[in-house]
Amino acid sequence: MKAHERFITRKGAALFDGTTPFRFVSVNLPEATSVRTDWDLKQGRRFRLPELVELDWMAESSAQANFKVIRTWMFPDTRTDGWPADLSYFTGNPDGVTVTLNEEAFRRFDYLIKRCAEVGVRLQVPFVYLYYGRVPLWQTPEGLPHPQFLDLVAQVVGRTNTYTGIRYADDPTIYAWESANEPKPPSSWVAALAAHVKRLAPRQLFVDGRWGTEDVYDSYCLPDSPLLRDPNIDIVSVHTYGGPLKREGWDWDRTLGETARILATGDKALDLGEIGPEVGGAELAHLLDLTIKHNLVSAMYWSSKGASAKGGYVHWSGRAYDDIAWPGFVDPALPGVSGEKEDRIDLLVDAAYRIEGRVRPSILPAPSRATMLSVRDPGHIAWVPGAGEQTADIERAVAATGEFTVIARDFPTHRVSTYAAFHDTDAVPGQTYLYRVRSKNSGGFASEPSAASNPVLAQHRWLIDDFWDVSRMSAHSPGVRIEAHYRLFGFHDDLAVVRTTEAEAQIGYALAGTANRITLISNNDTSSISFWASRDGQEFVRVPAGRKLFLPLHQVYAKHPRVLYESDDLTRLDYRFVQVRFGLNDVLTRIEIAHGGTSAPESLYGPVVTLAP
């Protein structure tokens, strides 16, 4: 294990790793404790705990990017953003004094600590979400930490890691405990909590987590502030969402400079804990420059999303640039926007080296090995990307020989996470295959291939269109248009859709064999979508289809529930041509057509309710 040899210490307002100054630029990785954007149609809920393979990616990618610290967000419970009870990290007991930890959830956090230690990354860990709306949680009427909150802190800090056998309080991997995520508590609450944490974990640092510049200034920078001289508080964190200290007429330069200067008189470091995704690229660069100029201990961007245990990358298209991921992506299907996302990663990584007085290497490190997921059929192939993966080569072997050949080069794996990313259009029904992938990056490096998949018997050919362009269509109406970009708000994490400017439009597909089943996913609930099929490509008849509604899993998507349309088994009808007809209000996101088999495949998303033609 590459465990950290020393705790980070504070001398005055500066932090040190031994005798070396400790400063960093990094990212927030909120999915380290709670995945809040899992839009899987079959799951039906957006919350879940992170899987171990996702935690592997977070630790390894942070190490590759020189992000020395991961800020994890907090340990959620039922009062945190609607978090479900069965996934809560802790539950308050009826005595009103103690809590019970969720052992399964904390075992995953144990694993994250272990993996971070192995790759040389540290953790900054907020305890809770202190406010829900404007109602204070974990606070007594007297303005002190609630007894159950103090018990939570004691149990967490005193927990023994089930993987390493090291108490959290004795592990230098946890470089700092943070009071809470964006609280605005009274000074008495912070002082009591800081003293409590320092008694339990005297070798770890304490961060007073705050929201905006005004809150930090009022709490620490006014004359006779009781917190400025509090010896138990090492670091004060500020987030960018409220902007600079406008009431004083200050810009960011003066706000950060003056705040850091005043905090230093009380032996406290300043952390720019969240640089919000709403800032432009130029402003992000400016804030990083100011972090270095004014000797802030750290700056972290909100946020980075990681690899998904279901394949591909987690996306969150509800806010601009809230899902950047190392090492950035270059994709001609996403002009301009993906470039800016990549620029943000580059700005952060460059600053992560500059703040240490180092020059960033000119080439990317080689990506780690991808994890192949179980393959249902050649039309649905998915893998967890290796850390640092930008594209992948997909390799296939006939199971009888085991000799792999490349069937797709430089596949952009970040495009899809809700659905299987790759489909093998050349798989021959009746043949059994193995699949594996090799992670690659734009520097020309490739990982070792993933382990081979399970043997996959091809029973159909597959035509699957994610609507990145019109290349898979045999025909389409003049008004059909592709919308594909990272700021495609309102459609869950779908990054490409088809819409039309016509009252009635159609897209068509020519098949190499008889159609078995048609499946379509849309992002709007209308009555204008219908399937049509033909034997000769001239005369089309309407095909009966079932329908299933998937309600939105977040208010951002309230106007656009996902709707599944699926045909019955079409095998005996010998259709070789398929059309989808739709209207002005429709938003199509994916079509899957199984063909060339002896019967329809089992539905992936059903059951559906059959509609009259």
Coordinates of C-alpha atoms in Angstrom, one line a residue:
M1 CA 0.0 0.0 0.0
K2 CA 1.3 3.5 -0.9
A3 CA 0.1 5.0 2.3
H4 CA 0.8 8.6 3.2
E5 CA 3.7 8.9 5.5
R6 CA 2.7 12.1 7.3
F7 CA -0.2 14.1 8.3
I8 CA -0.6 17.5 6.8
T9 CA 0.2 20.2 9.3
R10 CA -0.5 23.9 9.7
K11 CA 2.1 26.5 10.7
G12 CA 0.6 29.9 10.9
A13 CA -1.6 30.2 7.8
A14 CA 0.4 27.8 5.7
L15 CA 0.1 24.0 5.3
F16 CA 2.9 21.5 5.0
D17 CA 3.6 17.9 4.1
G18 CA 6.7 17.5 6.3
T19 CA 8.8 20.5 5.3
T20 CA 7.2 20.9 1.8
P21 CA 4.4 23.5 1.4
F22 CA 1.1 21.8 0.8
R23 CA -1.2 23.6 -1.7
F24 CA -3.4 22.1 -4.4
V25 CA -5.9 22.7 -7.2
S26 CA -8.5 19.9 -7.6
V27 CA -12.1 19.1 -8.2
N28 CA -15.1 18.1 -6.1
L29 CA -16.2 14.5 -6.6
P30 CA -19.7 14.4 -5.0
E31 CA -20.3 10.9 -6.3
A32 CA -17.7 9.7 -3.9
T33 CA -20.4 9.4 -1.3
S34 CA -23.7 9.7 -3.2
V35 CA -24.6 9.2 -6.8
R36 CA -27.5 11.6 -7.4
T37 CA -27.8 11.4 -11.2
D38 CA -28.4 7.8 -12.1
W39 CA -31.1 8.1 -14.8
D40 CA -31.3 4.4 -15.6
L41 CA -34.7 3.7 -17.1
K42 CA -35.0 0.3 -15.5
Q43 CA -33.9 1.4 -12.0
G44 CA -36.6 4.1 -11.6
R45 CA -34.6 6.2 -9.0
R46 CA -31.8 8.7 -9.4
F47 CA -30.0 8.0 -6.1
R48 CA -27.6 5.2 -5.3
L49 CA -24.4 4.5 -3.5
P50 CA -21.2 4.5 -5.5
E51 CA -19.9 1.1 -6.7
L52 CA -16.3 0.1 -6.0
V53 CA -15.3 0.3 -9.6
E54 CA -16.5 3.9 -9.7
L55 CA -14.4 4.7 -6.6
D56 CA -11.4 3.1 -8.3
W57 CA -11.9 5.5 -11.2
M58 CA -12.1 8.6 -8.9
A59 CA -8.9 7.7 -7.1
E60 CA -6.9 6.8 -10.1
S61 CA -8.1 9.7 -12.3
S62 CA -7.3 12.2 -9.5
A63 CA -3.8 10.8 -9.2
Q64 CA -3.3 11.0 -13.0
A65 CA -4.4 14.6 -13.1
N66 CA -2.3 15.7 -10.1
F67 CA -5.4 16.4 -8.1
K68 CA -3.9 15.8 -4.7
V69 CA -7.1 16.1 -2.7
I70 CA -10.7 14.9 -3.4
R71 CA -13.5 16.9 -1.7
T72 CA -16.1 14.2 -1.2
W73 CA -19.3 16.2 -0.4
M74 CA -21.0 14.9 2.8
F75 CA -22.6 11.8 4.3
P76 CA -26.2 12.0 3.2
D77 CA -29.2 11.0 5.2
T78 CA -33.0 11.3 4.7
R79 CA -32.9 15.1 5.2
T80 CA -30.4 15.6 2.4
D81 CA -31.9 16.5 -0.9
G82 CA -34.6 13.8 -0.7
W83 CA -32.0 11.1 -0.1
P84 CA -33.8 7.6 0.4
A85 CA -33.8 6.0 3.8
D86 CA -32.3 2.7 2.6
L87 CA -29.2 4.5 1.3
S88 CA -28.7 6.9 4.1
Y89 CA -25.2 6.8 5.8
F90 CA -26.8 7.1 9.2
T91 CA -30.1 7.2 11.0
G92 CA -31.1 9.1 14.1
N93 CA -32.1 6.9 17.0
P94 CA -35.3 7.5 19.1
D95 CA -33.3 8.6 22.1
G96 CA -32.5 11.9 20.2
V97 CA -28.8 11.6 21.3
T98 CA -27.2 8.8 19.2
V99 CA -27.2 7.7 15.6
T100 CA -26.7 4.3 13.9
L101 CA -24.3 4.1 10.9
N102 CA -25.2 2.3 7.7
E103 CA -22.4 -0.3 7.6
E104 CA -22.7 -1.0 3.9
A105 CA -22.4 2.7 3.0
F106 CA -19.4 3.2 5.2
R107 CA -17.7 0.1 3.9
R108 CA -17.7 1.8 0.5
F109 CA -16.2 4.9 2.1
D110 CA -13.6 2.6 3.7
Y111 CA -12.7 1.4 0.2
L112 CA -12.4 4.9 -1.1
I113 CA -9.9 5.8 1.7
K114 CA -7.9 2.6 0.9
R115 CA -7.7 3.3 -2.9
C116 CA -6.8 7.0 -2.3
A117 CA -3.9 5.9 0.0
E118 CA -2.7 3.4 -2.7
V119 CA -2.5 6.1 -5.4
G120 CA -1.3 9.0 -3.2
V121 CA -4.5 11.1 -3.1
R122 CA -5.9 12.6 0.1
L123 CA -9.5 13.5 1.2
Q124 CA -11.3 16.5 2.4
V125 CA -14.6 15.3 4.0
P126 CA -17.6 17.4 5.0
F127 CA -19.7 15.7 7.6
V128 CA -23.3 16.7 6.8
Y129 CA -25.7 19.0 4.9
L130 CA -26.5 21.4 7.6
Y131 CA -29.5 23.2 6.0
Y132 CA -32.5 21.9 4.1
G133 CA -34.1 25.0 2.5
R134 CA -33.6 27.5 5.3
V135 CA -34.2 25.1 8.2
P136 CA -31.1 24.4 10.3
L137 CA -30.4 20.7 10.9
W138 CA -28.1 19.2 13.5
Q139 CA -28.3 22.4 15.6
T140 CA -29.9 23.0 19.0
P141 CA -32.1 26.0 19.7
E142 CA -29.1 27.5 21.6
G143 CA -27.0 27.4 18.5
L144 CA -24.8 24.4 19.4
P145 CA -24.2 21.2 17.6
H146 CA -27.0 18.7 18.1
P147 CA -26.1 15.7 20.3
Q148 CA -26.9 13.3 17.4
F149 CA -24.5 15.3 15.2
L150 CA -21.8 15.1 17.8
D151 CA -22.4 11.4 18.1
L152 CA -22.2 11.0 14.3
V153 CA -18.9 12.8 14.2
A154 CA -17.5 10.7 17.1
Q155 CA -18.5 7.5 15.4
V156 CA -17.2 8.5 12.0
V157 CA -13.9 9.9 13.2
G158 CA -13.4 6.9 15.5
R159 CA -14.4 4.3 12.9
T160 CA -11.9 1.6 12.0
N161 CA -11.5 1.0 8.3
T162 CA -12.6 -2.5 7.4
Y163 CA -10.0 -2.8 4.6
T164 CA -6.9 -1.2 6.2
G165 CA -7.5 -1.7 10.0
I166 CA -6.7 2.0 10.5
R167 CA -8.9 4.3 12.5
Y168 CA -10.1 7.3 10.4
A169 CA -8.6 9.6 13.0
D170 CA -5.2 7.9 12.6
D171 CA -5.2 7.9 8.8
P172 CA -3.3 10.8 7.1
T173 CA -5.3 10.0 3.9
I174 CA -8.1 12.1 5.4
Y175 CA -6.2 15.4 5.4
A176 CA -9.1 17.5 6.8
W177 CA -12.6 17.2 8.2
E178 CA -15.1 19.9 7.0
S179 CA -17.9 21.1 9.3
A180 CA -20.6 20.7 6.8
N181 CA -21.6 21.6 3.2
E182 CA -22.2 25.3 2.9
P183 CA -23.6 26.0 6.4
K184 CA -24.2 29.5 7.8
P185 CA -24.3 28.5 11.5
P186 CA -23.7 30.7 14.6
S187 CA -20.1 31.1 15.8
S188 CA -20.9 29.0 18.9
W189 CA -21.8 26.0 16.7
V190 CA -18.6 26.2 14.7
A191 CA -16.4 26.7 17.8
A192 CA -18.0 23.7 19.7
L193 CA -17.8 21.4 16.6
A194 CA -14.1 22.4 15.9
A195 CA -13.2 21.6 19.5
H196 CA -15.1 18.3 19.4
V197 CA -13.2 17.2 16.2
K198 CA -9.8 18.3 17.5
R199 CA -10.3 16.2 20.7
L200 CA -11.2 13.2 18.6
A201 CA -8.7 13.7 15.8
P202 CA -5.9 16.1 16.9
R203 CA -3.6 15.2 14.0
Q204 CA -6.2 16.1 11.2
L205 CA -7.1 19.6 10.1
F206 CA -10.5 21.2 10.6
V207 CA -12.2 23.2 7.8
D208 CA -15.0 25.6 8.5
G209 CA -17.1 25.0 5.4
R210 CA -18.9 28.2 4.3
W211 CA -21.0 29.3 1.3
G212 CA -20.3 32.9 0.1
T213 CA -17.8 35.7 0.5
E214 CA -20.1 37.8 2.6
D215 CA -20.6 35.0 5.2
V216 CA -16.9 34.4 5.5
Y217 CA -16.2 38.1 5.9
D218 CA -18.8 38.6 8.5
S219 CA -17.7 35.6 10.5
Y220 CA -14.0 36.1 10.4
C221 CA -12.9 39.5 9.1
L222 CA -14.9 42.0 11.2
P223 CA -13.3 43.4 14.3
D224 CA -13.4 41.2 17.3
S225 CA -14.6 38.1 15.5
P226 CA -14.4 35.2 18.0
L227 CA -13.7 32.7 15.2
L228 CA -10.6 34.4 13.8
R229 CA -8.5 33.5 16.9
D230 CA -10.0 30.0 17.5
P231 CA -7.1 27.6 17.6
N232 CA -9.2 24.6 16.6
I233 CA -10.0 26.0 13.1
D234 CA -7.3 25.6 10.6
I235 CA -8.9 26.4 7.3
V236 CA -11.9 28.5 6.2
S237 CA -13.7 27.6 3.0
V238 CA -15.5 29.9 0.6
H239 CA -17.6 29.1 -2.5
T240 CA -18.0 31.4 -5.5
Y241 CA -21.8 31.3 -6.0
G242 CA -22.5 34.7 -4.4
G243 CA -19.7 36.4 -6.3
P244 CA -17.0 38.7 -4.8
L245 CA -17.8 41.0 -1.9
K246 CA -20.0 43.4 -3.8
R247 CA -21.2 45.4 -0.8
E248 CA -17.7 46.7 -0.5
G249 CA -17.4 47.2 -4.2
W250 CA -14.6 44.6 -4.4
D251 CA -13.7 42.4 -7.3
W252 CA -12.4 38.9 -6.9
D253 CA -8.8 40.0 -6.7
R254 CA -9.4 42.2 -3.7
T255 CA -12.0 39.9 -2.1
L256 CA -9.7 36.9 -2.1
G257 CA -6.6 39.0 -1.3
E258 CA -8.1 40.8 1.7
T259 CA -9.9 37.8 3.1
A260 CA -6.7 35.6 2.9
R261 CA -4.7 38.4 4.5
I262 CA -7.1 38.9 7.5
L263 CA -7.4 35.1 8.0
A264 CA -3.6 34.8 8.1
T265 CA -3.5 37.2 11.1
G266 CA -5.5 34.5 12.9
D267 CA -3.3 31.6 11.6
K268 CA -6.0 30.4 9.2
A269 CA -5.7 29.3 5.6
L270 CA -8.3 30.1 2.9
D271 CA -9.8 27.4 0.7
L272 CA -11.8 28.2 -2.5
G273 CA -13.8 25.1 -1.9
E274 CA -16.2 25.3 -4.9
I275 CA -15.7 27.2 -8.1
G276 CA -19.2 27.0 -9.5
P277 CA -19.8 25.7 -13.0
E278 CA -21.6 28.9 -14.0
V279 CA -18.3 30.8 -14.2
G280 CA -16.9 31.2 -17.7
G281 CA -13.6 29.8 -18.8
A282 CA -11.9 33.1 -18.6
E283 CA -13.2 33.7 -15.1
L284 CA -12.1 30.2 -14.0
A285 CA -8.6 30.9 -15.3
H286 CA -8.7 34.3 -13.3
L287 CA -9.8 32.6 -10.1
L288 CA -7.1 30.0 -10.4
D289 CA -4.4 32.7 -11.0
L290 CA -5.7 34.6 -7.9
T291 CA -5.6 31.4 -5.8
I292 CA -1.9 31.1 -6.6
K293 CA -1.2 34.9 -6.3
H294 CA -2.8 35.3 -2.8
N295 CA -1.4 32.1 -1.3
L296 CA -4.8 30.4 -0.9
V297 CA -4.2 26.8 0.2
S298 CA -6.5 25.4 -2.4
A299 CA -9.1 25.8 -5.1
M300 CA -11.6 23.1 -6.3
Y301 CA -14.0 23.1 -9.2
W302 CA -17.6 22.0 -8.9
S303 CA -17.7 19.3 -10.1
S304 CA -16.3 16.3 -11.8
K305 CA -18.4 13.3 -12.7
G306 CA -16.8 10.0 -12.9
A307 CA -17.1 6.7 -14.8
S308 CA -20.4 4.8 -14.4
A309 CA -20.5 1.3 -13.1
K310 CA -23.1 0.7 -15.9
G311 CA -20.7 1.8 -18.6
G312 CA -19.5 5.1 -20.0
Y313 CA -19.4 8.3 -17.9
V314 CA -22.0 9.9 -15.6
H315 CA -23.5 13.0 -17.1
W316 CA -25.5 15.9 -15.5
S317 CA -26.8 18.1 -18.2
G318 CA -29.1 20.1 -15.9
R319 CA -26.4 22.7 -15.4
A320 CA -23.7 24.0 -17.7
Y321 CA -20.3 22.3 -17.3
D322 CA -21.3 20.5 -14.1
D323 CA -19.8 17.2 -15.3
I324 CA -16.3 17.7 -16.5
A325 CA -14.2 14.6 -16.3
W326 CA -10.5 13.9 -16.6
P327 CA -8.8 14.1 -19.1
G328 CA -11.4 15.9 -21.2
F329 CA -12.8 14.9 -24.5
V330 CA -12.4 16.0 -28.1
D331 CA -15.5 15.1 -30.1
P332 CA -16.5 16.6 -33.5
A333 CA -20.1 15.7 -32.8
L334 CA -20.1 18.2 -30.0
P335 CA -18.5 21.3 -31.6
G336 CA -17.4 24.1 -29.3
V337 CA -19.0 23.0 -26.1
S338 CA -16.9 19.9 -25.6
G339 CA -13.8 22.0 -26.4
E340 CA -14.7 24.4 -23.5
K341 CA -15.2 21.5 -21.2
E342 CA -11.8 20.2 -22.1
D343 CA -10.3 23.6 -21.6
R344 CA -11.7 23.7 -18.1
I345 CA -9.9 20.4 -17.3
D346 CA -6.7 21.7 -18.8
L347 CA -6.9 25.0 -16.8
L348 CA -7.4 23.0 -13.6
V349 CA -4.6 20.5 -14.3
D350 CA -2.2 23.3 -15.4
A351 CA -3.0 25.2 -12.1
A352 CA -2.6 22.0 -10.1
Y353 CA 1.1 21.9 -11.2
R354 CA 1.7 25.6 -11.1
I355 CA 0.5 25.9 -7.5
E356 CA 3.3 23.5 -6.6
G357 CA 5.9 25.3 -8.7
R358 CA 6.0 22.5 -11.2
V359 CA 5.5 22.3 -15.0
R360 CA 2.8 20.0 -16.3
P361 CA 4.1 17.1 -18.4
S362 CA 3.6 17.6 -22.1
I363 CA 2.0 14.2 -22.6
L364 CA -0.9 12.5 -20.9
P365 CA -0.2 9.5 -18.7
A366 CA -1.4 6.1 -20.1
P367 CA -4.9 5.3 -19.1
S368 CA -5.6 2.4 -16.8
R369 CA -7.3 -0.8 -17.8
A370 CA -11.1 -0.7 -18.5
T371 CA -13.6 -3.1 -16.9
M372 CA -15.7 -5.1 -19.3
L373 CA -19.3 -5.5 -18.2
S374 CA -21.5 -8.5 -18.8
V375 CA -22.8 -8.5 -22.4
R376 CA -26.4 -9.4 -23.1
D377 CA -26.1 -9.4 -26.9
P378 CA -23.9 -7.9 -29.6
G379 CA -26.2 -4.8 -29.7
H380 CA -25.6 -3.8 -26.1
I381 CA -21.9 -3.7 -25.2
A382 CA -20.7 -1.6 -22.3
W383 CA -17.6 -1.2 -20.1
V384 CA -16.4 1.0 -17.3
P385 CA -13.7 3.2 -18.8
G386 CA -10.2 3.1 -17.5
A387 CA -9.0 6.2 -15.7
G388 CA -7.8 8.6 -18.4
E389 CA -9.7 7.0 -21.2
Q390 CA -10.9 9.3 -24.0
T391 CA -11.6 6.7 -26.6
A392 CA -11.5 2.9 -26.9
D393 CA -10.7 0.3 -29.4
I394 CA -13.3 -2.5 -29.3
E395 CA -12.0 -6.0 -30.1
R396 CA -14.0 -9.1 -30.9
A397 CA -13.1 -12.8 -31.1
V398 CA -15.0 -15.9 -32.3
A399 CA -15.3 -17.8 -29.0
A400 CA -14.1 -21.0 -30.6
T401 CA -10.7 -19.5 -31.6
G402 CA -10.2 -16.7 -29.0
E403 CA -8.3 -14.6 -31.5
F404 CA -9.2 -11.0 -31.1
T405 CA -9.3 -8.4 -33.9
V406 CA -10.2 -4.7 -33.7
I407 CA -13.8 -4.0 -35.0
A408 CA -13.9 -0.3 -34.0
R409 CA -11.2 2.2 -33.4
D410 CA -11.2 5.3 -31.3
F411 CA -14.8 4.9 -30.1
P412 CA -15.9 8.0 -28.0
T413 CA -17.0 6.3 -24.8
H414 CA -18.2 9.4 -23.0
R415 CA -21.2 9.9 -25.3
V416 CA -23.6 7.5 -23.6
S417 CA -24.1 6.3 -20.0
T418 CA -27.8 5.5 -19.6
Y419 CA -27.7 3.0 -22.5
A420 CA -25.1 0.5 -23.7
A421 CA -22.4 2.4 -25.6
F422 CA -21.5 0.2 -28.5
H423 CA -23.4 -2.1 -30.8
D424 CA -21.7 -4.6 -33.1
T425 CA -23.5 -4.3 -36.4
D426 CA -21.5 -7.1 -38.1
A427 CA -22.2 -9.9 -35.6
V428 CA -23.6 -12.9 -37.5
P429 CA -26.6 -14.7 -35.9
G430 CA -25.7 -18.1 -34.7
Q431 CA -22.1 -17.2 -33.9
T432 CA -20.7 -16.9 -30.4
Y433 CA -18.3 -14.1 -29.6
L434 CA -16.1 -12.6 -27.0
Y435 CA -15.5 -8.9 -26.6
R436 CA -12.9 -6.7 -24.9
V437 CA -11.8 -3.1 -25.1
R438 CA -8.5 -1.2 -24.9
S439 CA -8.6 2.3 -23.2
K440 CA -6.8 5.1 -25.2
N441 CA -6.1 8.8 -25.0
S442 CA -5.3 11.6 -27.4
G443 CA -1.6 11.3 -26.5
G444 CA -1.4 8.0 -28.3
F445 CA -1.2 5.8 -25.3
A446 CA -3.3 2.6 -24.9
S447 CA -3.9 0.4 -21.8
E448 CA -3.7 -3.3 -21.7
P449 CA -7.0 -4.8 -23.0
S450 CA -9.8 -5.4 -20.5
A451 CA -10.6 -8.9 -19.5
A452 CA -12.7 -10.7 -22.1
S453 CA -16.5 -10.6 -21.8
N454 CA -18.7 -13.6 -21.2
P455 CA -19.4 -15.7 -24.4
V456 CA -22.2 -14.0 -26.3
L457 CA -24.4 -15.9 -28.7
A458 CA -25.6 -13.6 -31.5
Q459 CA -29.3 -14.3 -32.1
H460 CA -30.0 -11.1 -34.1
R461 CA -28.4 -8.3 -36.0
W462 CA -28.7 -4.8 -34.5
L463 CA -29.3 -1.4 -35.9
I464 CA -29.1 1.1 -33.1
D465 CA -29.1 4.9 -33.7
D466 CA -28.2 7.3 -30.9
F467 CA -28.8 10.2 -33.3
W468 CA -25.3 11.7 -33.3
D469 CA -25.9 12.3 -37.1
V470 CA -28.1 10.9 -39.8
S471 CA -25.6 8.4 -41.2
R472 CA -27.6 5.3 -40.0
M473 CA -30.8 6.5 -41.5
S474 CA -31.8 5.4 -45.0
A475 CA -34.2 8.4 -45.4
H476 CA -35.5 11.3 -43.4
S477 CA -37.8 14.3 -43.9
P478 CA -36.3 17.7 -44.8
G479 CA -37.2 19.2 -41.4
V480 CA -35.5 16.5 -39.3
R481 CA -32.6 18.0 -37.3
I482 CA -30.0 16.6 -34.9
E483 CA -29.3 18.4 -31.7
A484 CA -26.1 17.1 -30.0
H485 CA -24.2 19.0 -27.4
Y486 CA -23.3 19.1 -23.7
R487 CA -25.8 21.8 -22.9
L488 CA -28.8 19.9 -24.1
F489 CA -30.8 20.7 -21.1
G490 CA -34.1 19.1 -20.0
F491 CA -33.5 15.6 -21.4
H492 CA -31.9 13.7 -18.5
D493 CA -28.3 12.9 -19.5
D494 CA -29.1 12.4 -23.2
L495 CA -26.5 14.3 -25.3
A496 CA -28.1 13.8 -28.7
V497 CA -31.7 13.9 -29.9
V498 CA -33.8 14.2 -33.1
R499 CA -36.4 16.8 -33.5
T500 CA -38.3 18.3 -36.5
T501 CA -39.6 21.6 -37.8
E502 CA -42.5 19.9 -39.6
A503 CA -45.9 19.0 -38.3
E504 CA -45.3 15.4 -39.5
A505 CA -41.9 14.0 -40.2
Q506 CA -40.3 10.6 -40.6
I507 CA -37.0 8.8 -40.3
G508 CA -36.4 5.5 -42.1
Y509 CA -34.1 2.5 -41.9
A510 CA -33.3 -0.2 -44.4
L511 CA -32.5 -3.6 -42.8
A512 CA -30.3 -6.5 -43.9
G513 CA -32.8 -9.0 -42.6
T514 CA -36.4 -9.3 -41.4
A515 CA -37.3 -7.0 -38.6
N516 CA -37.8 -8.7 -35.3
R517 CA -38.6 -5.8 -32.9
I518 CA -38.5 -2.0 -32.9
T519 CA -37.8 -0.1 -29.7
L520 CA -37.8 3.7 -29.5
I521 CA -37.1 6.0 -26.5
S522 CA -38.4 9.6 -26.6
N523 CA -38.1 12.6 -24.2
N524 CA -41.7 13.9 -24.4
D525 CA -45.1 12.5 -23.8
T526 CA -47.2 12.9 -27.0
S527 CA -49.5 10.9 -29.1
S528 CA -47.9 11.6 -32.4
I529 CA -45.2 8.9 -32.5
S530 CA -45.9 5.8 -34.6
F531 CA -44.0 2.9 -36.2
W532 CA -44.5 1.9 -39.8
A533 CA -43.0 -1.0 -41.8
S534 CA -42.7 -2.3 -45.3
R535 CA -41.5 -5.3 -47.2
D536 CA -40.5 -3.4 -50.4
G537 CA -39.8 0.1 -49.2
Q538 CA -42.8 1.4 -51.1
E539 CA -46.0 0.6 -49.2
F540 CA -45.9 1.0 -45.4
V541 CA -48.3 -0.2 -42.9
R542 CA -48.6 1.0 -39.3
V543 CA -47.1 -1.4 -36.7
P544 CA -48.9 -1.8 -33.3
A545 CA -46.6 -0.7 -30.5
G546 CA -46.7 -0.8 -26.7
R547 CA -45.9 2.2 -24.6
K548 CA -44.4 2.7 -21.2
L549 CA -44.0 6.0 -19.3
F550 CA -40.9 6.7 -17.1
L551 CA -41.6 9.7 -14.9
P552 CA -38.9 12.4 -14.6
L553 CA -36.4 11.7 -11.8
H554 CA -35.6 15.4 -11.2
Q555 CA -37.5 18.7 -11.4
V556 CA -35.1 19.9 -14.2
Y557 CA -36.8 17.3 -16.5
A558 CA -40.4 17.8 -15.3
K559 CA -41.6 18.7 -18.8
H560 CA -39.9 15.8 -20.5
P561 CA -40.7 12.3 -19.1
R562 CA -39.1 9.5 -21.0
V563 CA -41.5 7.3 -23.0
L564 CA -40.7 3.9 -24.4
Y565 CA -42.4 2.6 -27.5
E566 CA -41.9 -1.0 -28.5
S567 CA -43.4 -3.2 -31.1
D568 CA -44.5 -6.8 -30.8
D569 CA -42.6 -9.7 -32.5
L570 CA -42.5 -8.8 -36.2
T571 CA -40.5 -11.7 -37.4
R572 CA -43.2 -13.5 -39.4
L573 CA -44.2 -10.4 -41.3
D574 CA -40.9 -10.1 -43.3
Y575 CA -40.5 -6.4 -43.0
R576 CA -37.2 -5.0 -44.4
F577 CA -37.9 -1.3 -44.0
V578 CA -38.9 0.6 -40.9
Q579 CA -40.1 4.2 -40.4
V580 CA -40.7 6.3 -37.3
R581 CA -43.3 9.1 -37.8
F582 CA -43.4 12.0 -35.3
G583 CA -44.3 15.6 -34.9
L584 CA -43.2 19.1 -33.7
N585 CA -43.3 18.3 -30.0
D586 CA -41.4 15.0 -30.1
V587 CA -37.9 14.5 -28.9
L588 CA -36.4 11.2 -30.0
T589 CA -33.3 9.9 -28.2
R590 CA -32.6 6.3 -29.3
I591 CA -34.0 3.7 -31.6
E592 CA -33.0 0.0 -31.5
I593 CA -34.1 -2.4 -34.3
A594 CA -33.3 -6.1 -33.9
H595 CA -33.4 -8.0 -37.2
G596 CA -32.2 -11.1 -38.9
G597 CA -33.2 -13.4 -36.1
T598 CA -35.8 -16.2 -35.8
S599 CA -37.8 -14.3 -33.1
A600 CA -37.9 -11.0 -31.3
P601 CA -35.4 -10.5 -28.4
E602 CA -36.7 -10.1 -24.9
S603 CA -37.6 -6.5 -24.1
L604 CA -34.9 -4.6 -22.2
Y605 CA -37.2 -2.0 -20.8
G606 CA -40.7 -3.5 -20.7
P607 CA -43.3 -4.6 -20.0
V608 CA -45.3 -2.2 -22.2
V609 CA -49.0 -1.5 -22.6
T610 CA -50.1 -2.2 -26.2
L611 CA -51.6 0.8 -28.0
A612 CA -54.2 0.6 -30.8
P613 CA -52.8 1.4 -34.2

